[in-house]
Short mmCIF file of C-alpha atoms and ligand atoms in Angstrom, two decimals:
data_model
loop_
_atom_site.label_atom_id
_atom_site.label_comp_id
_atom_site.label_asym_id
_atom_site.label_seq_id
_atom_site.Cartn_x
_atom_site.Cartn_y
_atom_site.Cartn_z
CA MET P 1 47.01 34.65 36.79
CA THR P 2 49.27 37.74 35.77
CA ILE P 3 50.38 37.68 32.17
CA ALA P 4 53.98 38.34 32.18
CA PRO P 5 55.06 41.65 30.74
CA ASP P 6 57.73 39.98 28.18
CA ARG P 7 54.59 37.75 26.43
CA PRO P 8 55.38 37.61 23.14
CA ALA P 9 53.02 39.54 20.55
CA GLY P 10 50.40 37.83 18.75
CA ARG P 11 51.21 34.18 17.86
CA THR P 12 54.76 34.49 18.59
CA GLN P 13 56.80 31.58 19.60
CA TRP P 14 57.46 31.37 23.56
CA THR P 15 60.74 30.50 24.60
CA ASP P 16 61.55 28.34 27.47
CA ALA P 17 62.51 31.10 29.33
CA GLN P 18 59.82 33.13 29.21
CA LEU P 19 57.23 30.25 29.95
CA LEU P 20 59.62 29.74 33.06
CA HIS P 21 58.97 33.10 34.11
CA ALA P 22 55.30 33.20 33.14
CA LEU P 23 54.44 30.10 35.00
CA GLU P 24 56.72 31.13 38.19
CA GLU P 25 53.52 32.36 40.11
CA VAL P 26 51.71 29.09 39.09
CA VAL P 27 54.63 26.87 40.72
CA GLU P 28 54.58 28.95 43.37
CA ARG P 29 50.64 28.46 44.22
CA GLU P 30 50.78 24.90 43.17
CA LEU P 31 54.17 24.22 45.46
CA ASN P 32 52.45 25.61 48.65
CA ARG P 33 49.26 23.70 47.96
CA HIS P 34 51.45 20.44 47.32
CA LEU P 35 53.03 21.16 50.86
CA GLY P 36 49.82 22.01 52.26
CA VAL P 37 48.24 18.39 51.52
CA ALA P 38 51.95 16.28 51.26
CA LYS P 39 51.81 14.61 54.20
CA GLU P 40 54.79 13.18 56.19
CA TRP P 41 55.42 9.46 56.27
CA MET P 42 58.48 7.48 57.42
CA PRO P 43 60.03 4.75 55.07
CA HIS P 44 61.20 2.60 57.77
CA GLU P 45 57.37 2.09 59.16
CA TYR P 46 56.83 0.16 56.29
CA VAL P 47 59.53 -2.44 56.20
CA PRO P 48 58.69 -5.86 58.28
CA TRP P 49 62.16 -5.73 60.10
CA SER P 50 61.51 -8.61 62.13
CA LEU P 51 62.08 -10.82 58.75
CA GLY P 52 65.55 -9.70 58.37
CA ARG P 53 68.30 -11.91 58.87
CA ASP P 54 71.98 -12.04 57.72
CA PHE P 55 72.87 -12.93 53.93
CA ASP P 56 75.65 -15.18 52.95
CA GLY P 57 78.94 -13.52 51.63
CA VAL P 58 80.76 -11.04 54.85
CA MET P 59 78.32 -11.90 57.21
CA GLY P 60 78.28 -15.37 56.67
CA GLY P 61 74.37 -15.71 56.60
CA GLU P 62 71.62 -17.53 54.47
CA ALA P 63 71.97 -17.37 50.79
CA TRP P 64 68.97 -15.78 48.83
CA ALA P 65 66.70 -18.19 47.19
CA VAL P 66 63.42 -17.73 45.75
CA ASP P 67 60.96 -19.46 48.06
CA GLN P 68 61.71 -17.29 51.03
CA SER P 69 59.16 -14.49 50.12
CA PRO P 70 55.60 -15.20 48.97
CA VAL P 71 56.04 -12.52 46.38
CA THR P 72 54.82 -13.74 42.84
CA GLU P 73 57.21 -13.97 39.76
CA VAL P 74 55.50 -11.42 38.18
CA GLY P 75 55.62 -8.94 41.15
CA ARG P 76 59.30 -9.60 41.72
CA VAL P 77 59.54 -8.71 38.07
CA SER P 78 57.73 -5.49 38.32
CA LEU P 79 59.43 -4.56 41.53
CA VAL P 80 62.85 -4.82 40.34
CA VAL P 81 61.56 -2.40 37.45
CA ASN P 82 60.30 0.06 39.56
CA LEU P 83 63.24 0.28 42.30
CA LEU P 84 65.64 0.80 39.29
CA THR P 85 63.21 3.68 38.10
CA GLU P 86 63.45 5.33 41.23
CA ASP P 87 67.21 4.37 41.59
CA ASN P 88 68.20 6.66 38.56
CA LEU P 89 67.00 10.03 40.78
CA PRO P 90 70.23 11.64 40.63
CA SER P 91 69.92 11.63 36.88
CA TYR P 92 66.02 12.97 36.77
CA HIS P 93 67.05 15.83 39.51
CA HIS P 94 70.31 16.76 36.69
CA GLU P 95 67.58 16.66 34.00
CA ILE P 96 64.78 18.94 35.73
CA ALA P 97 67.24 21.09 37.93
CA THR P 98 68.83 21.77 34.39
CA MET P 99 65.40 22.84 32.67
CA PHE P 100 63.50 24.12 35.52
CA GLY P 101 66.68 25.85 37.51
CA ARG P 102 67.22 25.85 41.07
CA ASP P 103 66.40 29.20 42.06
CA GLY P 104 63.04 30.75 43.05
CA ALA P 105 59.62 28.79 43.51
CA TRP P 106 60.65 26.37 40.57
CA GLY P 107 63.89 25.48 42.59
CA THR P 108 62.22 24.81 45.63
CA TRP P 109 60.30 22.44 43.86
CA VAL P 110 62.68 20.57 42.17
CA HIS P 111 64.60 19.73 45.70
CA GLN P 112 61.42 19.10 47.19
CA TRP P 113 60.26 16.68 44.68
CA THR P 114 63.90 15.36 45.25
CA ALA P 115 63.58 15.02 48.26
CA GLU P 116 60.00 13.23 48.41
CA GLU P 117 61.41 10.95 45.60
CA GLY P 118 64.30 9.56 47.35
CA ARG P 119 62.14 7.79 49.91
CA HIS P 120 60.89 5.26 47.17
CA ALA P 121 63.89 3.85 46.54
CA ILE P 122 64.83 3.78 50.36
CA VAL P 123 61.56 1.91 51.50
CA MET P 124 61.30 -0.54 48.32
CA ARG P 125 65.16 -1.45 49.06
CA ASP P 126 64.70 -1.74 52.56
CA TYR P 127 61.46 -4.06 52.02
CA LEU P 128 63.07 -6.13 49.16
CA LEU P 129 65.97 -7.23 51.28
CA THR P 130 64.30 -7.69 54.45
CA ALA P 131 61.70 -9.79 53.04
CA ARG P 132 64.07 -11.65 50.68
CA ALA P 133 61.59 -10.69 47.97
CA VAL P 134 64.16 -10.77 45.20
CA ASP P 135 67.85 -11.72 44.57
CA PRO P 136 70.21 -9.09 46.33
CA VAL P 137 72.89 -9.91 43.84
CA ALA P 138 71.12 -9.31 40.62
CA LEU P 139 69.28 -6.30 41.83
CA GLU P 140 72.64 -5.15 42.77
CA ARG P 141 74.18 -5.90 39.43
CA ALA P 142 71.40 -4.29 37.72
CA ARG P 143 71.54 -1.09 39.88
CA MET P 144 74.98 -0.49 38.73
CA THR P 145 74.26 -1.26 35.13
CA HIS P 146 71.35 0.98 34.80
CA MET P 147 72.52 4.05 36.47
CA ALA P 148 75.95 3.75 35.34
CA GLU P 149 74.03 4.31 31.92
CA GLY P 150 72.38 7.39 33.16
CA PHE P 151 69.30 8.56 31.82
CA GLU P 152 68.60 11.44 29.56
CA SER P 153 65.32 12.61 28.85
CA ASP P 154 63.43 12.60 25.48
CA ASN P 155 62.09 15.93 26.19
CA ASN P 156 64.99 18.30 27.35
CA HIS P 157 64.96 20.23 24.27
CA SER P 158 61.67 22.02 25.53
CA MET P 159 59.94 22.96 29.03
CA LEU P 160 56.59 22.43 27.84
CA HIS P 161 57.34 18.81 26.62
CA SER P 162 59.28 18.02 30.11
CA VAL P 163 56.27 19.34 32.09
CA ALA P 164 53.89 17.68 29.84
CA TYR P 165 55.92 14.09 30.16
CA VAL P 166 55.97 14.38 33.81
CA ALA P 167 52.63 15.33 34.23
CA PHE P 168 51.61 11.41 32.53
CA GLN P 169 54.71 9.96 33.56
CA GLU P 170 53.96 10.59 37.43
CA LEU P 171 50.68 9.29 37.36
CA ALA P 172 52.20 6.00 35.11
CA THR P 173 54.41 5.37 37.94
CA ARG P 174 51.87 5.72 40.57
CA ILE P 175 49.34 2.98 38.33
CA SER P 176 52.35 0.53 38.10
CA HIS P 177 53.16 0.89 42.00
CA ARG P 178 50.07 0.36 42.59
CA ASN P 179 49.33 -2.74 40.40
CA THR P 180 52.40 -4.24 41.31
CA GLY P 181 51.02 -4.01 45.17
CA HIS P 182 48.11 -5.70 44.29
CA HIS P 183 49.55 -8.31 41.99
CA SER P 184 52.87 -8.96 44.68
CA GLY P 185 50.95 -11.39 46.62
CA ASP P 186 52.06 -9.74 49.86
CA PRO P 187 49.89 -7.51 51.70
CA VAL P 188 52.89 -5.85 53.75
CA CYS P 189 54.29 -4.86 49.90
CA ASP P 190 50.88 -3.57 48.96
CA ARG P 191 50.67 -1.32 51.75
CA MET P 192 54.25 0.14 51.27
CA LEU P 193 53.56 0.52 47.47
CA ALA P 194 50.14 2.12 47.93
CA ARG P 195 52.17 4.40 50.06
CA ILE P 196 54.61 5.74 47.25
CA ALA P 197 51.62 5.11 44.98
CA THR P 198 50.20 8.51 46.84
CA ASP P 199 53.19 10.58 46.65
CA GLU P 200 53.45 9.88 42.81
CA ASN P 201 49.51 10.88 42.70
CA LEU P 202 50.31 14.33 44.04
CA HIS P 203 53.54 14.80 41.56
CA MET P 204 51.00 14.19 38.77
CA VAL P 205 48.76 16.67 40.18
CA PHE P 206 51.62 19.64 40.37
CA TYR P 207 52.31 18.96 36.83
CA ARG P 208 49.18 18.82 35.41
CA ASN P 209 47.97 21.54 36.90
CA LEU P 210 50.79 23.60 35.36
CA VAL P 211 50.14 21.85 32.11
CA LYS P 212 46.65 23.41 32.56
CA ALA P 213 48.06 26.95 33.24
CA ALA P 214 50.18 26.37 30.20
CA LEU P 215 47.59 25.78 27.92
CA GLU P 216 45.83 28.98 29.04
CA ILE P 217 49.16 31.03 28.23
CA ALA P 218 50.40 29.39 25.32
CA PRO P 219 47.58 27.19 23.89
CA ASP P 220 49.05 26.50 20.40
CA GLN P 221 52.59 25.61 22.11
CA ALA P 222 51.30 23.62 25.01
CA MET P 223 48.69 21.26 22.65
CA ARG P 224 51.74 20.93 20.33
CA ALA P 225 53.77 19.38 23.69
CA ILE P 226 50.72 17.27 24.89
CA ALA P 227 50.82 15.86 21.02
CA ASP P 228 53.82 14.53 20.82
CA VAL P 229 54.51 13.62 24.41
CA VAL P 230 51.89 11.59 23.93
CA ILE P 231 52.54 9.99 20.87
CA ASN P 232 56.09 9.26 21.76
CA PHE P 233 55.60 8.40 25.35
CA ARG P 234 57.99 5.50 26.93
CA MET P 235 58.42 5.12 30.73
CA PRO P 236 61.61 6.32 32.29
CA GLY P 237 63.31 2.53 32.74
CA HIS P 238 62.99 1.81 29.01
CA GLY P 239 67.05 1.48 29.00
CA MET P 240 67.04 -0.89 32.03
CA PRO P 241 68.82 -4.65 31.39
CA GLY P 242 66.29 -7.01 30.09
CA PHE P 243 63.32 -4.33 29.97
CA GLU P 244 61.66 -5.41 26.89
CA ARG P 245 61.09 -8.95 28.26
CA ALA P 246 60.08 -7.53 31.78
CA ALA P 247 57.52 -5.17 30.24
CA VAL P 248 55.63 -8.50 28.31
CA GLN P 249 55.60 -9.89 31.78
CA ILE P 250 54.32 -6.84 33.61
CA ALA P 251 51.99 -6.10 30.38
CA LEU P 252 50.46 -9.93 30.55
CA GLY P 253 50.47 -9.76 34.43
CA GLY P 254 48.01 -6.76 34.19
CA ILE P 255 50.03 -4.66 36.22
CA TYR P 256 51.20 -2.14 32.97
CA ASN P 257 49.63 -2.54 29.31
CA LEU P 258 48.37 -0.69 26.54
CA ARG P 259 44.79 -0.87 27.92
CA ILE P 260 45.94 0.25 31.46
CA HIS P 261 48.35 3.13 29.76
CA HIS P 262 44.73 4.22 27.57
CA ASP P 263 42.37 4.28 30.34
CA ASP P 264 44.15 4.95 33.33
CA VAL P 265 47.06 7.10 32.58
CA LEU P 266 46.58 9.18 29.54
CA GLN P 267 42.62 9.53 29.54
CA PRO P 268 42.39 10.75 33.04
CA VAL P 269 44.74 13.82 32.24
CA LEU P 270 43.56 14.40 29.15
CA ARG P 271 39.89 14.64 30.28
CA HIS P 272 40.98 16.70 33.31
CA LEU P 273 42.99 19.42 30.88
CA LYS P 274 39.52 18.98 28.25
CA VAL P 275 42.40 18.73 25.53
CA MET P 276 40.10 18.06 23.14
CA GLU P 277 37.68 20.75 23.78
CA VAL P 278 40.38 23.63 23.90
CA SER P 279 39.07 26.10 21.36
CA GLY P 280 40.58 29.31 20.56
CA LEU P 281 43.89 27.52 18.60
CA GLY P 282 45.55 28.59 15.83
CA PRO P 283 46.38 26.44 13.12
CA GLU P 284 49.33 24.64 14.98
CA GLY P 285 47.61 24.26 18.03
CA LEU P 286 44.25 22.53 15.86
CA GLN P 287 47.02 20.34 14.04
CA ALA P 288 48.37 19.00 16.99
CA GLN P 289 44.78 18.36 18.42
CA GLN P 290 43.98 16.38 15.80
CA GLU P 291 46.88 14.25 15.61
CA LEU P 292 46.33 13.58 19.20
CA GLY P 293 42.64 12.32 18.57
CA VAL P 294 43.89 9.87 15.93
CA PHE P 295 46.59 8.80 17.89
CA LEU P 296 44.16 7.99 20.68
CA ASP P 297 41.60 6.48 18.44
CA GLY P 298 44.50 4.12 17.19
CA LEU P 299 45.54 3.13 20.57
CA ASP P 300 42.44 2.17 22.09
CA ALA P 301 41.73 -0.20 19.12
CA GLN P 302 45.61 -1.67 19.67
CA ALA P 303 44.46 -1.70 23.46
CA THR P 304 41.45 -3.85 22.32
CA ARG P 305 43.64 -6.28 20.50
CA PHE P 306 45.76 -6.56 23.20
CA ASP P 307 43.18 -7.46 25.73
CA GLU P 308 41.92 -10.40 23.43
CA ARG P 309 45.16 -11.78 22.84
CA GLN P 310 45.94 -11.30 26.93
CA ALA P 311 42.43 -13.13 27.57
CA ALA P 312 43.35 -16.01 25.05
CA ILE P 313 47.36 -16.49 26.37
CA LEU P 314 45.89 -16.46 30.08
CA ALA P 315 42.96 -18.73 28.72
CA ARG P 316 45.76 -21.27 27.53
CA LYS P 317 48.03 -20.71 30.42
CA ALA P 318 45.01 -21.78 32.57
CA ALA P 319 44.31 -25.07 30.61
CA ASN P 320 47.58 -26.39 30.20
CA GLU P 321 47.71 -25.81 34.18
CA ALA P 322 44.53 -27.70 34.90
CA LYS P 323 45.85 -30.41 32.13
CA ALA P 324 49.13 -30.64 34.42
CA ALA P 325 47.22 -30.98 37.86
CA ALA P 326 45.12 -33.36 36.50
CA ARG P 327 48.19 -35.55 34.96
CA ALA P 328 49.48 -35.52 38.62
CA GLY P 329 46.31 -36.49 40.11
CA ALA P 330 45.97 -39.38 37.93
CA THR P 331 49.94 -40.64 38.81
CA ALA P 332 49.12 -39.69 42.66
FE1 FE2 C 1 58.96 7.82 43.09
FE1 FE2 C 2 57.00 10.97 41.36
#
């Protein structure tokens, strides 16, 4: 890696403009690597069009009903959260285009990423409507409410915070899509979400490798950004209608919860970056590294308490269902 000529002397803080310039070469390398491994795919191939038929309203077809699809309740809840999250792409594009710019390698990445992300909402909506997996009226109303709110990044004050956030967020999205597919009850849905999850993984790798380069050129600031982002992490869909309630169902359903967040999202990125082993930090970097370590220990303990509560709730639910089934059997 070449060090940009405007590198600040000693331990002076890097500005966003200096960092963007210093990382441009890494962006170009990572962009080329990404373009070399990202395979073209066709959203229409993942949609079971033969199941499609007219809806009520203008076409005078059949109204939606919950029993028209095999998709599970938790699958429906999570598919809607994931699709509304993907739907807000115009806001995300605005945020990263403003932060990273629309020129040079950064700009090429911003536009490539946006085009790839565009496929996700296309294929998910086509699947959900064709397979009648969710209520189309409720979905459209939720989309209007959510997109009309817009999305503003928690991290748009700092480019290192922005890059660190998206590294974790892309992996969180990958895991969320993949687990939604596993719990959806429909192999067609599972295959479609697995394809999206592959894209999200490549996006994570791109951003993670940028964070790695940032740790080399501006270790203290990068460590601060990683610690802040991990400690304050929240999913981009947090503002959507009914998010809290949906998040509880998604957590109990084993799609995304504290244990998964800690084990499958935070730890793989942090381990890859060897964040807890980075040496040569100044007092600010050391402080951030220490805060991160304390936070992760606390999160692990919290995740264990969640696991225990989840097991108790699921056991109670299973017992109630068994009792109800026995009662139904006795009266049959
Ligand atoms: Fe996506
Ligand atoms: Fe992505």
